Coordinates of C-alpha atoms and ligand atoms in Angstrom, one line a residue:
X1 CA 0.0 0.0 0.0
X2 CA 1.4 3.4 -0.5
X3 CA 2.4 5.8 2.2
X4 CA -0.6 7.3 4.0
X5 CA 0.8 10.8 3.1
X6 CA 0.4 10.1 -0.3
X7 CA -3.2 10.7 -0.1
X8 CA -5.0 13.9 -1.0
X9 CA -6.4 15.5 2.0
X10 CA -10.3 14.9 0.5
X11 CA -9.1 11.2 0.5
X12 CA -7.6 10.9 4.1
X13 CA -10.9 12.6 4.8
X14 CA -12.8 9.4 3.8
X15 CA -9.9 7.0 5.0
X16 CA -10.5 8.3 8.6
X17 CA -14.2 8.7 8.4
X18 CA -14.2 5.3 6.8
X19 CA -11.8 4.3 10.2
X20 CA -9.7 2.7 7.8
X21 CA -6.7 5.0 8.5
X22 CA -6.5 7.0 12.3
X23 CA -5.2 10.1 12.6
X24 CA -2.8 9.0 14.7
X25 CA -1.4 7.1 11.8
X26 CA -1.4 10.0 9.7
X27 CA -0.3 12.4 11.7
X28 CA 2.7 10.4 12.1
X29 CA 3.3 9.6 8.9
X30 CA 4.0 13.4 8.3
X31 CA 6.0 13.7 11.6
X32 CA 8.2 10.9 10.4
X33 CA 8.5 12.7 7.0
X34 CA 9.1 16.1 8.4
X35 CA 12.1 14.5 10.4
X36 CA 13.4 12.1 7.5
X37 CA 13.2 15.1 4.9
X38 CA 12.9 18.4 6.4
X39 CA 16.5 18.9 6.7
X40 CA 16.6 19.2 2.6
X41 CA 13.5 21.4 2.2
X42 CA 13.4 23.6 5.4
X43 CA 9.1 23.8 5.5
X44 CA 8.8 24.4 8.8
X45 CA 9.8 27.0 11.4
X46 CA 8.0 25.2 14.4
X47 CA 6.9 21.2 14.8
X48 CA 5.9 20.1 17.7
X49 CA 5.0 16.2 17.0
X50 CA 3.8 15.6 20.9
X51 CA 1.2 17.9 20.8
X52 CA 0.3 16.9 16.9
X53 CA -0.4 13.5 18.4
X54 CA -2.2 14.2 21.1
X55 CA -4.8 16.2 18.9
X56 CA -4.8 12.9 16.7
X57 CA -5.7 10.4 19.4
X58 CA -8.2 13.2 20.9
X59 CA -9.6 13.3 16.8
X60 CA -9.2 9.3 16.9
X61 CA -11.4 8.7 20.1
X62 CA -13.9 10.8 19.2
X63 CA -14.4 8.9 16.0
X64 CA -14.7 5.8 17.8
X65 CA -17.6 7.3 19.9
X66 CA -19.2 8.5 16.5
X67 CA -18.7 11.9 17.5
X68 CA -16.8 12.8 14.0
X69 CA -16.5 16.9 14.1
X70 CA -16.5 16.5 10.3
X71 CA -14.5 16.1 7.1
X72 CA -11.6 17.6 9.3
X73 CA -11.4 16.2 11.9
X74 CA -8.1 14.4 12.8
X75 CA -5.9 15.3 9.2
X76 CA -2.8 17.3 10.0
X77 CA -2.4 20.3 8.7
X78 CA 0.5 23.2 8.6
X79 CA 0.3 26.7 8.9
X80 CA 1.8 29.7 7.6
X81 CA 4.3 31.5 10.4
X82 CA 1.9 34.6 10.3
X83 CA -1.4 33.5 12.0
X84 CA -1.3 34.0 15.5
X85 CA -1.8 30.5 17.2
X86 CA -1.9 29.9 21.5
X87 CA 0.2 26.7 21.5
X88 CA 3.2 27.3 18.9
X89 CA 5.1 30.7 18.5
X90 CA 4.1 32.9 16.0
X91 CA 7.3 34.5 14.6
X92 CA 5.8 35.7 11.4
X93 CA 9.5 35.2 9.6
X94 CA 11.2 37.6 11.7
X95 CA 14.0 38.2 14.3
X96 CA 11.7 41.1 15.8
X97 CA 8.9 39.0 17.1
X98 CA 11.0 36.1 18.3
X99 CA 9.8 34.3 22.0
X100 CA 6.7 36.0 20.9
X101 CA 3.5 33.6 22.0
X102 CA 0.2 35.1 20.9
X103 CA -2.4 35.2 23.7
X104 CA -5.3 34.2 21.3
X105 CA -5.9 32.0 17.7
X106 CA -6.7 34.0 14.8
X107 CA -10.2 33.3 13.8
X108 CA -9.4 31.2 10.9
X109 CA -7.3 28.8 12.9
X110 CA -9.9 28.7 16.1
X111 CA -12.6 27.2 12.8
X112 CA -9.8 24.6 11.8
X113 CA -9.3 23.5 16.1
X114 CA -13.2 23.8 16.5
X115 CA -13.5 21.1 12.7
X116 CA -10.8 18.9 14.1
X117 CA -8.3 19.6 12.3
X118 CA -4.2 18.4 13.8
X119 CA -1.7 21.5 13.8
X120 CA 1.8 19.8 13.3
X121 CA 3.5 23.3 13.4
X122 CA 4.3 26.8 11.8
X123 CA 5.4 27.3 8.1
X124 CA 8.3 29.5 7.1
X125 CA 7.5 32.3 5.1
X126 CA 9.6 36.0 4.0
X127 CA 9.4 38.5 6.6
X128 CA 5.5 39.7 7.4
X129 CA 4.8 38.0 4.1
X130 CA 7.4 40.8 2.2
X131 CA 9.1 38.3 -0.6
X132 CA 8.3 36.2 -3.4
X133 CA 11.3 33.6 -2.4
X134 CA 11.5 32.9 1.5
X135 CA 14.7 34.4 1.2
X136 CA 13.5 37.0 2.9
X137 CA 12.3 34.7 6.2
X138 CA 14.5 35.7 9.3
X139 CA 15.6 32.1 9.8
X140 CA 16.3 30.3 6.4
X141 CA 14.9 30.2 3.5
X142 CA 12.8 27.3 2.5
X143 CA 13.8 24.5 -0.9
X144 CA 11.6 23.7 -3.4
X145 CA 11.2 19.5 -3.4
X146 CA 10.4 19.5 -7.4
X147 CA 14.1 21.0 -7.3
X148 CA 16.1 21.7 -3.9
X149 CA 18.4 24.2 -5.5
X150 CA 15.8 26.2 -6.5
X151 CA 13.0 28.3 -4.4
X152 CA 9.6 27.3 -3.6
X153 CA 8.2 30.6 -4.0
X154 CA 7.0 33.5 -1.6
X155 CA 5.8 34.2 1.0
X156 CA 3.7 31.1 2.0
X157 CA 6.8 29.2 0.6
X158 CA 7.2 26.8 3.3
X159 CA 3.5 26.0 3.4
X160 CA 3.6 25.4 -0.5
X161 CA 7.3 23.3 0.2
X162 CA 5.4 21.1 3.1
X163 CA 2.6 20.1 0.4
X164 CA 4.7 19.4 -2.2
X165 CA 7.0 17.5 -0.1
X166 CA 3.7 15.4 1.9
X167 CA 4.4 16.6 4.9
X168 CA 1.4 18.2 5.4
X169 CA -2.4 17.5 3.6
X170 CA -3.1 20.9 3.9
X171 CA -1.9 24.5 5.3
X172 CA -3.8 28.1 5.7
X173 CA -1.3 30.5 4.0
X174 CA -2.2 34.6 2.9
X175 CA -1.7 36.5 -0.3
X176 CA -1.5 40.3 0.1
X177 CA -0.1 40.4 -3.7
X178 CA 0.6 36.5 -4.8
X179 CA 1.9 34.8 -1.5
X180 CA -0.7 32.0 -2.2
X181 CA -1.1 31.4 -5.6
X182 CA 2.9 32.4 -6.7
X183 CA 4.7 29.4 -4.2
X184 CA 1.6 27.0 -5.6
X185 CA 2.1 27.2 -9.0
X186 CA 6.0 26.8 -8.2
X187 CA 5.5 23.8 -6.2
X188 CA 2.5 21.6 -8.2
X189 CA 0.0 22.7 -5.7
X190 CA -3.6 24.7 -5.3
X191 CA -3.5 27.9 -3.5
X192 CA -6.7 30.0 -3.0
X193 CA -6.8 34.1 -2.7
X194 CA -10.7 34.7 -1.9
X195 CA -12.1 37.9 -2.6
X196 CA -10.7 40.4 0.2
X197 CA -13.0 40.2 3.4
X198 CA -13.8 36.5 3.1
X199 CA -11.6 34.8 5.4
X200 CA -11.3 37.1 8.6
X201 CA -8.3 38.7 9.0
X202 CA -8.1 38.8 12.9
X203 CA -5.1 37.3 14.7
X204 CA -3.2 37.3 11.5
X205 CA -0.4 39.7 11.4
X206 CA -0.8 42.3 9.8
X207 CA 1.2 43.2 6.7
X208 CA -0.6 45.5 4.1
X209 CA -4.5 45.6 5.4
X210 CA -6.3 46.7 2.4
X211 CA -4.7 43.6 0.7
X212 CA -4.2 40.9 3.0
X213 CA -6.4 37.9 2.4
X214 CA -5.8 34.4 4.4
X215 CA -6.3 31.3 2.3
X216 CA -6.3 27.4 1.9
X217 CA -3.5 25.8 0.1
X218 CA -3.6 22.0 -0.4
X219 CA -2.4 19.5 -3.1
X220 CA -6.1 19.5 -5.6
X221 CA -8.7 21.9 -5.6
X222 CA -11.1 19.8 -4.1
X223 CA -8.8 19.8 -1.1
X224 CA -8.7 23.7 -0.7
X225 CA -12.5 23.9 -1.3
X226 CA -12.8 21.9 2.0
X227 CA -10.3 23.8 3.7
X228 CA -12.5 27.7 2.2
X229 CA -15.5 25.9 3.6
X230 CA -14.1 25.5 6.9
X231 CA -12.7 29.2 7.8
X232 CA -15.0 31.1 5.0
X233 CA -17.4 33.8 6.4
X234 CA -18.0 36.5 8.4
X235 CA -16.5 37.4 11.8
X236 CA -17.5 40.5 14.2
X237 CA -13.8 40.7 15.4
X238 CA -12.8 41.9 11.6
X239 CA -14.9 44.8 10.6
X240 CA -13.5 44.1 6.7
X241 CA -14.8 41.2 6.7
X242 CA -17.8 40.1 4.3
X243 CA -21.5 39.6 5.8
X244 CA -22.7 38.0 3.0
X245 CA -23.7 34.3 3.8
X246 CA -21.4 31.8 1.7
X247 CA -22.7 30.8 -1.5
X248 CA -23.0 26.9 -2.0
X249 CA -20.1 25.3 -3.9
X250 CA -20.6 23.5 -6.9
X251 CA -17.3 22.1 -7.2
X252 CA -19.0 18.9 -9.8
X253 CA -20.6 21.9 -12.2
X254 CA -18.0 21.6 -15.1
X255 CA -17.5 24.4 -17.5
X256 CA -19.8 24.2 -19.5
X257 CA -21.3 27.2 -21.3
X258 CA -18.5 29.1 -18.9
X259 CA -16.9 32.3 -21.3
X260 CA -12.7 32.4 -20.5
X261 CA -11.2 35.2 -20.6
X262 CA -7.3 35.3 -22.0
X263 CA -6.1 38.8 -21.4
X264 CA -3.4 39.7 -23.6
X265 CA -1.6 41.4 -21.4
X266 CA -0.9 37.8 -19.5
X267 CA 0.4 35.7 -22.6
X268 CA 3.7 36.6 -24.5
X269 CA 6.3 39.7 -23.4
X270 CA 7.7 38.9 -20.4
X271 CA 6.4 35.5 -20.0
X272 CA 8.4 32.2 -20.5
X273 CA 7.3 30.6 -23.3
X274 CA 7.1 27.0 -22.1
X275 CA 4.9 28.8 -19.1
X276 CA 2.5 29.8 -22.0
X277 CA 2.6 27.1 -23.8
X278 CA 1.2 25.0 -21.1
X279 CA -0.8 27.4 -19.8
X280 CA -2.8 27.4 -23.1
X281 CA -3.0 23.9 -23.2
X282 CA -5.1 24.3 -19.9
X283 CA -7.4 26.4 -21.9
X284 CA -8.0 24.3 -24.7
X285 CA -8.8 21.6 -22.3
X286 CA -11.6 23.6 -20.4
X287 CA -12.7 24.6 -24.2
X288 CA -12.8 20.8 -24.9
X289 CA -14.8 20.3 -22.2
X290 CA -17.6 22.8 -23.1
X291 CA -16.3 26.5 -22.4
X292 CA -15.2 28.9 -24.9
X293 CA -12.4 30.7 -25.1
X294 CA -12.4 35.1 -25.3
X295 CA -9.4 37.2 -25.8
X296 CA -9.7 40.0 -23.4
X297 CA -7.2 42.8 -22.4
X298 CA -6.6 43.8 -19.0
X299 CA -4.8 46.9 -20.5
X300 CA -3.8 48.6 -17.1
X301 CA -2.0 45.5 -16.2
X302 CA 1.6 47.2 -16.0
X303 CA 1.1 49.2 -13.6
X304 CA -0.2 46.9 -10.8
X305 CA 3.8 46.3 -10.0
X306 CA 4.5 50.1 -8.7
X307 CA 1.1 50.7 -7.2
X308 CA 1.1 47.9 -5.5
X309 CA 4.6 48.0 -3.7
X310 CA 3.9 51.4 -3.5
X311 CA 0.6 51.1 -1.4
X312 CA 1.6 47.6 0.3
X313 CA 5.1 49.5 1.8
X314 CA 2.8 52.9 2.6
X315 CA 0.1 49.9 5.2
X316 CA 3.4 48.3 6.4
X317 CA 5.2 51.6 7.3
X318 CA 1.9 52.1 9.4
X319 CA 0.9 48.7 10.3
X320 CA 4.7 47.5 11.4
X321 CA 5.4 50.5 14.1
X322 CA 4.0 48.4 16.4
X323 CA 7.4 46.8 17.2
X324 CA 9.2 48.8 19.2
X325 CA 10.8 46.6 21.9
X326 CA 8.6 47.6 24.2
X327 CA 5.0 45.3 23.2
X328 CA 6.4 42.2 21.2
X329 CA 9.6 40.1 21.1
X330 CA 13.2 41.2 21.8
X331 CA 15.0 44.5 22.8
X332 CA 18.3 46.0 22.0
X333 CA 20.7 46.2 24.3
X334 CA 21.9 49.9 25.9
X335 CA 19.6 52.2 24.6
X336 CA 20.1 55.6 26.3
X337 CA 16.4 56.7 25.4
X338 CA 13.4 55.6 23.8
X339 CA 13.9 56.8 20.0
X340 CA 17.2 55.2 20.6
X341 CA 15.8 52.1 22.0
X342 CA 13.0 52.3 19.0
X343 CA 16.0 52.5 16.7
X344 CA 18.2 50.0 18.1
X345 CA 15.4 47.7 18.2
X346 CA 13.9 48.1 14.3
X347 CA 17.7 48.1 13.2
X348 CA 18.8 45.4 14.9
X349 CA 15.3 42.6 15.0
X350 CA 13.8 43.7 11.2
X351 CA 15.5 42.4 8.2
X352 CA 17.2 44.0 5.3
X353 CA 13.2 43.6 2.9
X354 CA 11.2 44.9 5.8
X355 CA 13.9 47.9 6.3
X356 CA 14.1 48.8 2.8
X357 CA 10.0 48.9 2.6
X358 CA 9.3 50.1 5.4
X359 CA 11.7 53.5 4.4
X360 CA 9.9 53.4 1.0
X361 CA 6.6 53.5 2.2
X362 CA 7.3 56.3 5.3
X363 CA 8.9 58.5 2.4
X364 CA 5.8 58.0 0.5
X365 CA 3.5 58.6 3.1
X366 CA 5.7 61.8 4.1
X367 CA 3.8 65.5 3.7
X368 CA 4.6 67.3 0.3
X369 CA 4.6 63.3 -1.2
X370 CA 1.0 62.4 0.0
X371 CA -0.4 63.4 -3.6
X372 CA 2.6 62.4 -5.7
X373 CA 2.7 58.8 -4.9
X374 CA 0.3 57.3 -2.4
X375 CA -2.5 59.6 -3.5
X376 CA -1.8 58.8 -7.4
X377 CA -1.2 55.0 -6.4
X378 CA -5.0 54.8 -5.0
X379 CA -6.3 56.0 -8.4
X380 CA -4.2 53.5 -10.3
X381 CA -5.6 51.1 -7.8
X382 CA -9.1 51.9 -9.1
X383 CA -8.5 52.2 -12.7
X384 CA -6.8 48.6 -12.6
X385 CA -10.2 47.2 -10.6
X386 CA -12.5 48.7 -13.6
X387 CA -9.9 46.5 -16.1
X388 CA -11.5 43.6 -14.4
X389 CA -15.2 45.2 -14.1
X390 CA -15.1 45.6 -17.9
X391 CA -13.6 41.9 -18.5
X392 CA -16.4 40.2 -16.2
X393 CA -18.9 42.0 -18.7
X394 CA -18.1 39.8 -21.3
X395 CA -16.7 36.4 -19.4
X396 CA -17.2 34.6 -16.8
X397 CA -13.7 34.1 -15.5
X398 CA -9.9 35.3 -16.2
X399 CA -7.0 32.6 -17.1
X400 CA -3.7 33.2 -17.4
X401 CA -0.2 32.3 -15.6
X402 CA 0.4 32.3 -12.3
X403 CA 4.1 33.4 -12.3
X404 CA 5.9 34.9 -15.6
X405 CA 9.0 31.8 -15.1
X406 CA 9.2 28.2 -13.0
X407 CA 10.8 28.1 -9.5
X408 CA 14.4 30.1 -10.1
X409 CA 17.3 29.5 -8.3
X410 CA 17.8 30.4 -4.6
X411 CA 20.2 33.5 -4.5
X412 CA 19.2 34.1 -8.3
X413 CA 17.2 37.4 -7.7
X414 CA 18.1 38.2 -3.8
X415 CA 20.4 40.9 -5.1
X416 CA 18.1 42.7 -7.6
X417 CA 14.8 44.0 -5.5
X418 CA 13.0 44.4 -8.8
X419 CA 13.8 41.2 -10.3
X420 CA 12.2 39.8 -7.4
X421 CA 9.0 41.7 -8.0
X422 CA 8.7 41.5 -11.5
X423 CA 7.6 38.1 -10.5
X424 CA 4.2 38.9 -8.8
X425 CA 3.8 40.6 -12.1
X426 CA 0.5 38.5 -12.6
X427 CA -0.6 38.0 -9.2
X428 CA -0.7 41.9 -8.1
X429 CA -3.8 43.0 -10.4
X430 CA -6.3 40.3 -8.6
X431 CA -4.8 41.5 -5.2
X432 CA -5.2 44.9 -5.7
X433 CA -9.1 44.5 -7.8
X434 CA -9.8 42.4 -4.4
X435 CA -10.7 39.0 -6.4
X436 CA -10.7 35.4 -6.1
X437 CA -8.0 34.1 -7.8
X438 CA -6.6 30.5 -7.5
X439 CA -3.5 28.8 -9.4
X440 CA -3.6 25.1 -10.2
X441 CA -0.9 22.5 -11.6
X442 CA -0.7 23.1 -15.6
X443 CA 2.3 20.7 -16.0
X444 CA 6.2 20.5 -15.8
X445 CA 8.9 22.3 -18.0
X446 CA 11.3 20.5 -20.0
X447 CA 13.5 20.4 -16.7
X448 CA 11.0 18.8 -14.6
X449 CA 9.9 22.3 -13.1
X450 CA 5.9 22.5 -11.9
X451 CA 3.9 25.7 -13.6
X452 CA 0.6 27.3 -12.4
X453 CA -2.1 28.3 -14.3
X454 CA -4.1 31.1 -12.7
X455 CA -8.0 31.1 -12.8
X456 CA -9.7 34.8 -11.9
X457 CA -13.3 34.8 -11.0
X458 CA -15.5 38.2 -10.6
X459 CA -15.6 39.5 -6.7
X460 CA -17.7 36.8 -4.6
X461 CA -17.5 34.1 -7.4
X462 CA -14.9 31.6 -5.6
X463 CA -17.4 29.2 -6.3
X464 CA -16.9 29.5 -9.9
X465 CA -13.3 29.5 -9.7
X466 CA -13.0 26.5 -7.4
X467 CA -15.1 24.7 -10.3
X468 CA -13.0 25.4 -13.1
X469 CA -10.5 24.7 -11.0
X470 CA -12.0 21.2 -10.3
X471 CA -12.5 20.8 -14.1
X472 CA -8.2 21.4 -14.8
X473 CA -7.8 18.7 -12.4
X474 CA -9.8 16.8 -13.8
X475 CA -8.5 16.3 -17.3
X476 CA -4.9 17.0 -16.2
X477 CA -4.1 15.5 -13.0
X478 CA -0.7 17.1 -12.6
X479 CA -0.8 17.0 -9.3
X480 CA -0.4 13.4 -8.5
X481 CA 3.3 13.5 -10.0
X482 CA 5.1 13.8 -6.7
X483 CA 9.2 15.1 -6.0
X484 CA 11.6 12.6 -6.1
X485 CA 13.0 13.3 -2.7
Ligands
LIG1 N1 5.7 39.1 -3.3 C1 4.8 40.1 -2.9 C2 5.4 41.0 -1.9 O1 6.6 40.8 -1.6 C3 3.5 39.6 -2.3 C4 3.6 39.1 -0.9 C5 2.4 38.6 -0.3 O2 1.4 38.3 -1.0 N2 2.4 38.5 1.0 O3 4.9 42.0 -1.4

């Protein structure tokens, strides 16, 4: 029989229900993987396998009572470093909230614990979710198993790493401008951005607020879709978060009928043309399969790049003055006042990414460059949101790439800032329109490397996206070709 942690997460899900497979068994499977393999990949920031296993025989016994919680109850999951959690650390990737133990879960996590669900530990990730490598992460930065010289994307890297590698069946990561979907279509996985407000925000720290959206990463779309269900909806502790009631999901509803959208402005210049090629072989399957295919243009697209970083470093500058030595994590030595204590600490605890943003967006913010930059970056904001208003009037959803290129080599880009961003190139307009937007498995490069196809569905519609996202499994199940590890 093949390894337990082989299985997709919906397929444990029936294993345990089934009581064929306990979660003890599965939950050890991944422990014994994480300490067999994580050496080579670096996933994880935090494990803690006695707890792990205590939550699986808890999840274990109650199934033998027939007191289930649910599809999640008992299957191990991972989370990204930046949700606040009671029993592990929460470090979010940094020196300057190290020792730091949150006093509460972040809403998201208290659904998973109230479903069930087995924490083995915390994911590695850049910074306060500032890179699109996890070179950027305080401690190390995390390998990508389809190629262990080579990055598994940012900033939910070690999340995506942990799937790729089985260590995990699932993991809540968050995507302010890519951090979900970029490390999934590096690493063969699914990673879900829901529309902004969907998955409450509170108790996960905090990196640009009017972009930072929480969301379920797992090996198939079918698997995320469980995990949405789970921490979806509205919660009085995050006032940005969406009172709507959750639309059913009709993850069996094919394509059919469906109108794609292929913006021009996501195909050729600037993207890898093996990336394309099997990115448009994704279409043409959903076209086989009953939709049709539009060209579209997005034509605003190029400017997503400097309005985002320009608004995401503006929040952070705000958002990260909170650490100051004095409310969270360390504090510099012999400070002779409190500036200089404020200084010593940021110097000293934040890394060289966070510095260089956080000067960026206090410079924009400044008076006399209000209007110049953050003012102009607002409007941009809305003219690239009507792009996607004027698409949805004639489609149904958006395809394109995920990331421009495959999984680059670690150290590759760490010296050119705008290298680095060039690859959220694709990512950034959903983030900043507010969308859903997910990236699935669309094959493997000549060299063996995994590429992502994104699908971009109109605000609210992560049902639709989910079900074309079921459909691409479907007639290209990429994502049972594992890493040779
Ligand atoms: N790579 C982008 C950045 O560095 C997006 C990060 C994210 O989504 N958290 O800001």
């Amino acid at each position: 029989m093949a390894a337990v942690t082989e299985l997709t997460l919906s397929a444990l899900s029936l294993e345990l229900e089934a009581g064929r497979v306990s979660s003890v068994e599965a939950t050890r499977g991944c422990l014994d993987r994480i300490a067999a393999l994580d050496g080579q990949v670096k996933a994880f920031l935090a494990v803690d396998p006695a707890q792990a296993l205590a939550s699986a025989a808890a999840s274990d016994a109650r199934r033998a009572q027939g007191k289930r919680l649910g599809p999640l109850d008992g299957v191990p999951l991972g989370l990204k470093d930046l949700f606040c959690t009671t029993d592990f650390p929460t470090t979010a990737g940094s020196k300057i909230l190290e020792g730091y133990r949150a006093p509460f879960d972040a809403t998201v996590v208290a659904r998973l614990r109230a479903a069930g669900a087995v924490f083995l530990g915390k994911q590695n990730l850049d910074q306060f979710g500032m890179g699109s490598s996890t070179e950027h992460s305080g401690a190390f930065p995390s390998h990508n198993p389809y190629a262990l010289d080579r990055t598994p994307g940012g900033s939910s890297g070690g999340s995506a790493a942990a799937l790729a590698a089985r260590f995990c069946f699932g993991a809540l990561g968050t995507d302010t401008g890519g951090s979900i979907r970029q490390p999934a279509a590096l690493t063969n996985t699914v990673g879900l951005k829901p529309t902004y407000g969907r998955l409450s925000r509170s108790g996960v720290v905090a990196y640009a607020s009017s972009l930072d959206c929480p969301g379920p990463m797992a090996r198939t779309a079918r698997d995320v879709a469980m995990l949405y269900q789970a921490t979806a909806g509205a919660d009085p502790d995050d006032s940005t978060s969406l009172r709507q009631a959750l639309p059913p999901l009709t993850l069996d509803a094919g394509v059919k009928g469906l109108r794609i959208g292929l913006p021009a402005e996501y195909f050729g210049g600037g993207i890898e043309p093996e990336v394309e090629a099997l990115v448009r072989a994704c279409a043409q399957a959903l076209e086989r399969q009953g939709a049709s295919l539009v060209p579209v243009s997005l034509p605003h697209t190029r400017f997503a790049l400097p309005t985002y970083y320009l608004l995401a470093c503006a929040e952070a500058s705000s958002n990260l003055a909170r650490y100051d030595g004095v409310r969270y994590g360390p504090r510099a030595a012999g400070a002779t006042s409190l500036k200089d204590l404020y200084e010593k600490t940021r110097s000293a605890f934040f890394g060289d990414e966070v510095k260089r943003r956080l000067l960026l967006g206090t410079f924009a913010l400044s008076a006399g460059y209000y209007d110049a930059y953050y003012r102009k970056a607002q409007r941009a904001r809305t003219v690239i949101a009507r792009d996607f208003t004027q698409a949805f009037g004639q489609v149904d959803l958006l395809l394109g790439p995920t990331s421009p290129a495959p999984a680059w080599r670690l150290g590759e880009k760490l010296e050119d800032p705008l290298r680095m961003y060039q690859m959220d190139a694709l990512t950034l307009p959903a983030s900043l329109a507010g969308l859903p937007a997910a990236s699935v498995p669309a094959g493997f490069t000549a060299q063996g490397l995994p590429v992502g196809a994104q699908l971009i569905g109109p605000a609210f519609e992560e049902a639709r996206v989910l079900q074309a996202a079921v459909a691409l499994e479907t007639a290209h199940p990429w994502h049972q070709k594992a890493p040779v590890l």
